[in-house]
Amino acid sequence: MATTIDTPAPAGFFEALEEHAFSPGWAKREPQMWGKPRPKYRPMVWRYADALAALSKSVDFVSTEFAERRNLILVNPVPGNIYPTCRHLVAAYQLVMPGETARSHRHSPNALRLVMDASPGIYTLVDGVRVDMAPGDVVLTPQWMWHGHANYSDQPAFWIDFLDVPLVQNLENMYFEHHEDTLQAVESSDPESPLRFHGAALAENVRAQGDVAFGQAQMPTIGLHAICLAAGERQDPVARIDNNIYAVTAGEITVEVAPLGTVTMTRGDVVVVPSWHPFSLAGGAGGGQVLRVTDEPVFTKLGFRDVGLER
Ligand code: GTQ
Ligand code: FE2
């Protein structure tokens, strides 16, 4: 074993280092490497009913004319955090009232929404193309595509947004701009847009296959899976390298994860399981379906998924 002989630093040595923006690597204020992952974020469940109630109240004093979006961000409840749902992703519940539009903009982050409640006449306008939204649909707005929303139905529209904003912020690549027209003009309509995944088709495919991955061609950083679990069917517990947000799309799903314990979730409820937390999902009474939104593609593309720790 190597031995080191430590002698005191000359007077003023550390102060002089600081002047040159140096810090001694042998005496760090806090360690920067550790033996096992230390997940910063924690598991959390959000209830659709709570979001519906709060968003419905907010209508009295928040209009989409002034707010960029009428949305409630699912902020991971670790001390000091004010935005991310987990390290690389953020989720939000959004409400657009009948007759309202949410103005067109574009940004470097990728985004998608999972439609919870919508009637005919509700659509997202993507680069001037009208893409209709029905309950259960997933509509993608990949990076830098213009997008705005319109509700020309007689019912409120609720959906859940997912974006890779925290990843993009970590990459120092966040930028955003408004469209010169408040809502971009509709140039055409494409109900079968490749950016739209119909809820009905997803539900049917997933009943047959259990797990259906989709949207990978359009979204480089966000993985999407429709997952179906029969009553009592339980996934093996795993601790994943990636971060996962699950939103229940039908039926009942239970999630088991410390420190939450076993939690039963129904349509519109969301759970985040940040990386390295062992967890398992199971079908509740009557079974259920979930949308899994994950940053797994980031780890895969960068080569971090299959090296290192035994997991
Ligand atoms: O609908 O374009 O929840 O840009 C957050 C940022 C929704 C959106 C959010 C957004 C949007
Ligand atoms: Fe947006």
Tab-separated table of C-alpha atoms and ligand atoms in Angstrom:
chain	number	residue	atom	x	y	z
A	1	MET	CA	0.000	0.000	0.000
A	2	ALA	CA	1.299	3.440	-0.870
A	3	THR	CA	1.967	5.785	1.994
A	4	THR	CA	1.699	9.528	1.855
A	5	ILE	CA	3.398	12.021	4.057
A	6	ASP	CA	1.197	15.012	4.587
A	7	THR	CA	2.800	18.214	5.647
A	8	PRO	CA	0.832	21.403	6.291
A	9	ALA	CA	0.344	23.688	3.299
A	10	PRO	CA	2.308	26.945	3.411
A	11	ALA	CA	0.378	29.891	4.808
A	12	GLY	CA	-1.928	31.462	2.211
A	13	PHE	CA	-1.725	28.487	-0.214
A	14	PHE	CA	-5.458	27.706	-0.306
A	15	GLU	CA	-6.455	31.372	-0.477
A	16	ALA	CA	-4.156	31.845	-3.471
A	17	LEU	CA	-5.685	28.803	-5.187
A	18	GLU	CA	-9.153	30.281	-4.861
A	19	GLU	CA	-8.031	33.485	-6.554
A	20	HIS	CA	-7.175	31.432	-9.633
A	21	ALA	CA	-10.424	29.407	-9.449
A	22	PHE	CA	-8.627	26.268	-8.337
A	23	SER	CA	-9.777	23.839	-5.682
A	24	PRO	CA	-7.540	21.136	-4.220
A	25	GLY	CA	-8.816	17.756	-5.450
A	26	TRP	CA	-7.316	16.121	-2.341
A	27	ALA	CA	-9.462	18.188	0.012
A	28	LYS	CA	-12.854	18.540	-1.668
A	29	ARG	CA	-15.656	20.284	0.182
A	30	GLU	CA	-17.921	17.372	-0.782
A	31	PRO	CA	-17.032	14.076	-2.485
A	32	GLN	CA	-17.843	13.981	-6.207
A	33	MET	CA	-17.580	10.224	-6.687
A	34	TRP	CA	-19.194	7.465	-4.654
A	35	GLY	CA	-19.529	3.718	-4.715
A	36	LYS	CA	-23.219	3.402	-5.484
A	37	PRO	CA	-25.744	5.702	-7.136
A	38	ARG	CA	-27.215	8.274	-4.779
A	39	PRO	CA	-30.581	9.153	-6.275
A	40	LYS	CA	-31.506	12.734	-5.485
A	41	TYR	CA	-35.185	12.585	-6.439
A	42	ARG	CA	-37.810	10.462	-4.721
A	43	PRO	CA	-40.889	8.466	-5.634
A	44	MET	CA	-44.146	10.397	-5.543
A	45	VAL	CA	-47.774	9.870	-6.574
A	46	TRP	CA	-50.070	12.584	-7.936
A	47	ARG	CA	-53.848	12.194	-8.146
A	48	TYR	CA	-55.835	13.202	-11.194
A	49	ALA	CA	-58.778	14.204	-8.972
A	50	ASP	CA	-56.569	16.736	-7.139
A	51	ALA	CA	-55.342	18.202	-10.441
A	52	LEU	CA	-58.893	18.429	-11.841
A	53	ALA	CA	-60.099	20.259	-8.740
A	54	ALA	CA	-57.198	22.728	-8.658
A	55	LEU	CA	-57.164	23.427	-12.409
A	56	SER	CA	-60.937	23.906	-12.446
A	57	LYS	CA	-60.627	26.472	-9.658
A	58	SER	CA	-57.794	28.268	-11.439
A	59	VAL	CA	-60.091	29.013	-14.399
A	60	ASP	CA	-61.584	31.879	-12.355
A	61	PHE	CA	-58.298	33.765	-12.308
A	62	VAL	CA	-55.984	32.274	-14.996
A	63	SER	CA	-56.772	32.620	-18.698
A	64	THR	CA	-54.790	31.115	-21.549
A	65	GLU	CA	-54.730	34.627	-23.003
A	66	PHE	CA	-52.175	35.612	-20.359
A	67	ALA	CA	-50.732	32.316	-19.181
A	68	GLU	CA	-48.499	30.491	-21.629
A	69	ARG	CA	-50.234	27.303	-20.491
A	70	ARG	CA	-52.785	26.614	-17.734
A	71	ASN	CA	-50.852	23.748	-16.229
A	72	LEU	CA	-49.837	22.277	-12.899
A	73	ILE	CA	-46.278	21.001	-12.774
A	74	LEU	CA	-45.584	17.749	-10.931
A	75	VAL	CA	-42.635	18.946	-8.888
A	76	ASN	CA	-40.575	16.250	-7.217
A	77	PRO	CA	-40.855	17.018	-3.486
A	78	VAL	CA	-37.167	17.010	-2.570
A	79	PRO	CA	-35.995	20.058	-0.624
A	80	GLY	CA	-35.016	22.953	-2.855
A	81	ASN	CA	-36.531	21.500	-6.034
A	82	ILE	CA	-38.870	23.843	-7.870
A	83	TYR	CA	-39.401	22.139	-11.230
A	84	PRO	CA	-38.262	18.662	-12.378
A	85	THR	CA	-40.452	15.606	-11.816
A	86	CYS	CA	-37.257	13.567	-12.001
A	87	ARG	CA	-33.712	14.262	-13.194
A	88	HIS	CA	-34.465	14.520	-16.933
A	89	LEU	CA	-38.236	14.811	-17.265
A	90	VAL	CA	-41.065	17.054	-16.169
A	91	ALA	CA	-44.782	16.274	-16.211
A	92	ALA	CA	-47.770	18.603	-15.886
A	93	TYR	CA	-51.553	18.424	-15.911
A	94	GLN	CA	-53.059	20.923	-18.362
A	95	LEU	CA	-56.572	22.327	-18.829
A	96	VAL	CA	-57.930	24.105	-21.902
A	97	MET	CA	-61.511	25.334	-21.504
A	98	PRO	CA	-64.166	25.292	-24.266
A	99	GLY	CA	-63.532	28.146	-26.696
A	100	GLU	CA	-59.957	28.672	-25.491
A	101	THR	CA	-56.712	28.360	-27.355
A	102	ALA	CA	-53.210	27.961	-25.957
A	103	ARG	CA	-50.882	30.000	-28.129
A	104	SER	CA	-48.334	28.535	-30.538
A	105	HIS	CA	-44.701	28.371	-29.562
A	106	ARG	CA	-41.701	26.139	-30.087
A	107	HIS	CA	-38.801	25.081	-27.917
A	108	SER	CA	-35.694	22.930	-27.955
A	109	PRO	CA	-37.204	20.369	-25.526
A	110	ASN	CA	-39.270	17.467	-26.818
A	111	ALA	CA	-42.836	17.256	-25.574
A	112	LEU	CA	-45.831	14.962	-25.662
A	113	ARG	CA	-49.234	14.811	-24.100
A	114	LEU	CA	-51.419	11.971	-22.913
A	115	VAL	CA	-55.054	12.968	-23.413
A	116	MET	CA	-57.299	12.274	-20.425
A	117	ASP	CA	-60.586	14.009	-21.225
A	118	ALA	CA	-61.415	15.474	-24.624
A	119	SER	CA	-64.388	15.760	-26.972
A	120	PRO	CA	-64.463	16.269	-30.755
A	121	GLY	CA	-63.130	19.749	-31.604
A	122	ILE	CA	-60.020	19.566	-29.423
A	123	TYR	CA	-56.705	19.517	-31.209
A	124	THR	CA	-53.028	20.346	-31.116
A	125	LEU	CA	-51.742	22.374	-34.035
A	126	VAL	CA	-48.279	21.071	-34.987
A	127	ASP	CA	-46.379	23.090	-37.600
A	128	GLY	CA	-49.748	24.268	-38.968
A	129	VAL	CA	-51.276	20.781	-39.096
A	130	ARG	CA	-54.386	20.110	-37.029
A	131	VAL	CA	-53.963	16.886	-35.039
A	132	ASP	CA	-57.163	15.847	-33.256
A	133	MET	CA	-57.010	14.630	-29.664
A	134	ALA	CA	-59.243	11.929	-28.194
A	135	PRO	CA	-59.070	10.337	-24.729
A	136	GLY	CA	-56.149	7.913	-24.425
A	137	ASP	CA	-54.284	9.430	-27.386
A	138	VAL	CA	-50.616	10.343	-27.178
A	139	VAL	CA	-49.653	13.353	-29.306
A	140	LEU	CA	-45.996	14.180	-29.851
A	141	THR	CA	-44.447	17.585	-30.464
A	142	PRO	CA	-40.758	16.840	-31.052
A	143	GLN	CA	-38.098	19.494	-30.504
A	144	TRP	CA	-38.478	22.814	-32.313
A	145	MET	CA	-41.886	22.040	-33.871
A	146	TRP	CA	-44.469	24.799	-33.561
A	147	HIS	CA	-47.358	23.768	-31.346
A	148	GLY	CA	-50.471	25.322	-29.908
A	149	HIS	CA	-53.718	23.882	-28.615
A	150	ALA	CA	-57.383	24.630	-29.312
A	151	ASN	CA	-60.601	23.530	-27.683
A	152	TYR	CA	-63.568	24.098	-29.986
A	153	SER	CA	-65.710	21.555	-28.166
A	154	ASP	CA	-68.223	22.221	-25.370
A	155	GLN	CA	-66.268	20.304	-22.717
A	156	PRO	CA	-63.060	21.097	-20.800
A	157	ALA	CA	-59.953	19.334	-22.151
A	158	PHE	CA	-57.526	17.766	-19.678
A	159	TRP	CA	-54.273	16.091	-20.539
A	160	ILE	CA	-50.872	15.303	-19.055
A	161	ASP	CA	-47.779	16.865	-20.624
A	162	PHE	CA	-44.348	15.252	-20.509
A	163	LEU	CA	-41.206	17.125	-21.557
A	164	ASP	CA	-37.452	16.608	-21.404
A	165	VAL	CA	-36.900	20.200	-20.197
A	166	PRO	CA	-34.691	19.234	-17.206
A	167	LEU	CA	-32.400	17.207	-19.480
A	168	VAL	CA	-32.221	20.076	-21.955
A	169	GLN	CA	-31.462	22.515	-19.131
A	170	ASN	CA	-28.649	20.254	-17.901
A	171	LEU	CA	-27.295	20.288	-21.457
A	172	GLU	CA	-27.476	24.141	-21.426
A	173	ASN	CA	-29.543	23.881	-24.584
A	174	MET	CA	-32.840	25.447	-23.502
A	175	TYR	CA	-34.367	27.934	-25.914
A	176	PHE	CA	-37.901	28.951	-26.780
A	177	GLU	CA	-39.847	31.311	-29.007
A	178	HIS	CA	-43.402	32.521	-29.522
A	179	HIS	CA	-45.119	32.266	-32.890
A	180	GLU	CA	-45.790	35.629	-34.528
A	181	ASP	CA	-49.465	34.642	-34.836
A	182	THR	CA	-50.910	33.920	-31.406
A	183	LEU	CA	-52.300	30.631	-32.684
A	184	GLN	CA	-50.615	29.537	-35.904
A	185	ALA	CA	-53.064	29.320	-38.828
A	186	VAL	CA	-54.461	25.868	-39.651
A	187	GLU	CA	-53.012	24.850	-43.010
A	188	SER	CA	-54.264	21.283	-43.074
A	189	SER	CA	-55.765	18.582	-40.921
A	190	ASP	CA	-54.221	15.153	-40.365
A	191	PRO	CA	-56.140	13.009	-37.879
A	192	GLU	CA	-53.778	10.135	-38.778
A	193	SER	CA	-50.594	12.150	-38.236
A	194	PRO	CA	-47.487	10.069	-37.419
A	195	LEU	CA	-47.286	12.258	-34.311
A	196	ARG	CA	-50.611	10.905	-33.038
A	197	PHE	CA	-50.962	7.493	-31.401
A	198	HIS	CA	-54.620	6.597	-30.980
A	199	GLY	CA	-55.628	5.498	-27.498
A	200	ALA	CA	-57.988	2.863	-28.871
A	201	ALA	CA	-55.248	1.273	-31.039
A	202	LEU	CA	-52.704	1.385	-28.188
A	203	ALA	CA	-55.197	-0.259	-25.816
A	204	GLU	CA	-55.966	-3.010	-28.313
A	205	ASN	CA	-52.314	-3.740	-29.179
A	206	VAL	CA	-51.219	-3.735	-25.571
A	207	ARG	CA	-53.937	-6.170	-24.536
A	208	ALA	CA	-52.435	-8.623	-27.017
A	209	GLN	CA	-48.744	-7.870	-26.406
A	210	GLY	CA	-48.451	-6.668	-22.780
A	211	ASP	CA	-45.880	-3.962	-23.596
A	212	VAL	CA	-45.832	-1.820	-26.726
A	213	ALA	CA	-42.996	0.658	-27.336
A	214	PHE	CA	-43.796	3.575	-29.620
A	215	GLY	CA	-42.694	7.055	-30.642
A	216	GLN	CA	-38.982	6.221	-30.745
A	217	ALA	CA	-38.605	7.350	-34.352
A	218	GLN	CA	-39.934	10.805	-33.471
A	219	MET	CA	-38.518	11.336	-29.963
A	220	PRO	CA	-34.781	10.802	-29.481
A	221	THR	CA	-34.709	11.346	-25.715
A	222	ILE	CA	-38.029	10.023	-24.418
A	223	GLY	CA	-39.144	6.383	-24.504
A	224	LEU	CA	-42.856	5.553	-24.498
A	225	HIS	CA	-44.463	2.250	-23.637
A	226	ALA	CA	-48.096	1.267	-23.322
A	227	ILE	CA	-48.258	-1.458	-20.668
A	228	CYS	CA	-51.137	-3.770	-19.776
A	229	LEU	CA	-51.262	-5.730	-16.511
A	230	ALA	CA	-54.009	-8.260	-15.764
A	231	ALA	CA	-55.580	-8.368	-12.302
A	232	GLY	CA	-52.886	-9.556	-9.886
A	233	GLU	CA	-50.195	-9.729	-12.592
A	234	ARG	CA	-47.022	-8.334	-11.023
A	235	GLN	CA	-43.802	-7.200	-12.676
A	236	ASP	CA	-40.576	-8.468	-11.111
A	237	PRO	CA	-39.144	-5.843	-8.756
A	238	VAL	CA	-36.269	-3.932	-10.377
A	239	ALA	CA	-34.060	-0.946	-9.671
A	240	ARG	CA	-33.595	0.773	-13.014
A	241	ILE	CA	-30.789	3.026	-14.250
A	242	ASP	CA	-33.373	5.220	-15.970
A	243	ASN	CA	-36.121	7.481	-14.635
A	244	ASN	CA	-39.731	6.473	-15.157
A	245	ILE	CA	-43.047	8.245	-14.946
A	246	TYR	CA	-46.186	6.115	-15.158
A	247	ALA	CA	-49.663	7.478	-15.882
A	248	VAL	CA	-52.640	5.166	-15.561
A	249	THR	CA	-54.687	5.110	-18.776
A	250	ALA	CA	-57.351	2.541	-17.804
A	251	GLY	CA	-58.436	0.364	-14.894
A	252	GLU	CA	-56.430	0.001	-11.712
A	253	ILE	CA	-52.680	-0.345	-11.200
A	254	THR	CA	-50.747	-0.763	-7.974
A	255	VAL	CA	-47.169	0.352	-7.508
A	256	GLU	CA	-44.918	-0.890	-4.758
A	257	VAL	CA	-41.977	1.373	-3.984
A	258	ALA	CA	-40.301	2.610	-0.800
A	259	PRO	CA	-41.037	4.858	0.997
A	260	LEU	CA	-44.555	5.082	-0.459
A	261	GLY	CA	-45.423	1.424	0.163
A	262	THR	CA	-48.122	-0.140	-2.013
A	263	VAL	CA	-50.268	2.489	-3.718
A	264	THR	CA	-53.378	1.910	-5.798
A	265	MET	CA	-53.810	4.217	-8.766
A	266	THR	CA	-56.648	4.801	-11.206
A	267	ARG	CA	-57.014	6.662	-14.527
A	268	GLY	CA	-55.050	9.898	-14.681
A	269	ASP	CA	-52.985	9.208	-11.553
A	270	VAL	CA	-49.229	9.531	-11.999
A	271	VAL	CA	-46.279	7.995	-10.172
A	272	VAL	CA	-42.642	8.909	-10.659
A	273	VAL	CA	-39.985	6.326	-9.874
A	274	PRO	CA	-36.605	8.055	-10.100
A	275	SER	CA	-33.600	5.918	-10.997
A	276	TRP	CA	-32.297	3.254	-8.616
A	277	HIS	CA	-35.435	2.890	-6.508
A	278	PRO	CA	-36.507	-0.785	-6.499
A	279	PHE	CA	-40.159	-1.009	-7.544
A	280	SER	CA	-42.782	-3.194	-9.114
A	281	LEU	CA	-46.092	-2.572	-10.842
A	282	ALA	CA	-49.099	-4.868	-10.721
A	283	GLY	CA	-52.579	-4.990	-12.185
A	284	GLY	CA	-55.206	-4.024	-9.597
A	285	ALA	CA	-58.810	-5.200	-9.438
A	286	GLY	CA	-59.918	-5.866	-13.017
A	287	GLY	CA	-56.404	-5.135	-14.338
A	288	GLY	CA	-55.192	-1.890	-15.812
A	289	GLN	CA	-53.092	-0.068	-18.364
A	290	VAL	CA	-50.346	2.538	-17.947
A	291	LEU	CA	-48.252	4.768	-20.136
A	292	ARG	CA	-44.564	4.554	-19.210
A	293	VAL	CA	-42.577	7.700	-20.034
A	294	THR	CA	-38.849	7.162	-19.618
A	295	ASP	CA	-35.450	8.702	-20.278
A	296	GLU	CA	-34.099	5.206	-21.005
A	297	PRO	CA	-33.138	6.166	-24.614
A	298	VAL	CA	-30.636	8.678	-23.214
A	299	PHE	CA	-28.794	5.995	-21.231
A	300	THR	CA	-28.955	3.535	-24.127
A	301	LYS	CA	-27.664	6.014	-26.695
A	302	LEU	CA	-24.813	7.152	-24.460
A	303	GLY	CA	-23.742	3.591	-23.666
A	304	PHE	CA	-24.384	3.720	-19.916
A	305	ARG	CA	-27.051	1.046	-19.728
A	306	ASP	CA	-25.050	-2.119	-20.129
A	307	VAL	CA	-21.793	-1.453	-18.313
A	308	GLY	CA	-20.844	-1.162	-14.661
A	309	LEU	CA	-22.785	-2.245	-11.613
A	310	GLU	CA	-24.500	-5.586	-11.327
A	311	ARG	CA	-28.167	-4.774	-11.149
B	1	GTQ	O1	-48.339	22.468	-24.025
B	1	GTQ	O2	-46.659	23.377	-25.038
B	1	GTQ	O3	-46.969	21.548	-19.449
B	1	GTQ	O4	-44.545	24.056	-23.607
B	1	GTQ	C1	-45.132	22.759	-20.290
B	1	GTQ	C2	-44.527	23.402	-21.365
B	1	GTQ	C3	-46.998	22.238	-21.682
B	1	GTQ	C4	-47.164	22.908	-24.021
B	1	GTQ	C5	-46.363	22.184	-20.463
B	1	GTQ	C6	-45.164	23.435	-22.582
B	1	GTQ	C7	-46.416	22.871	-22.746
B	2	FE2	FE	-44.740	23.715	-25.530
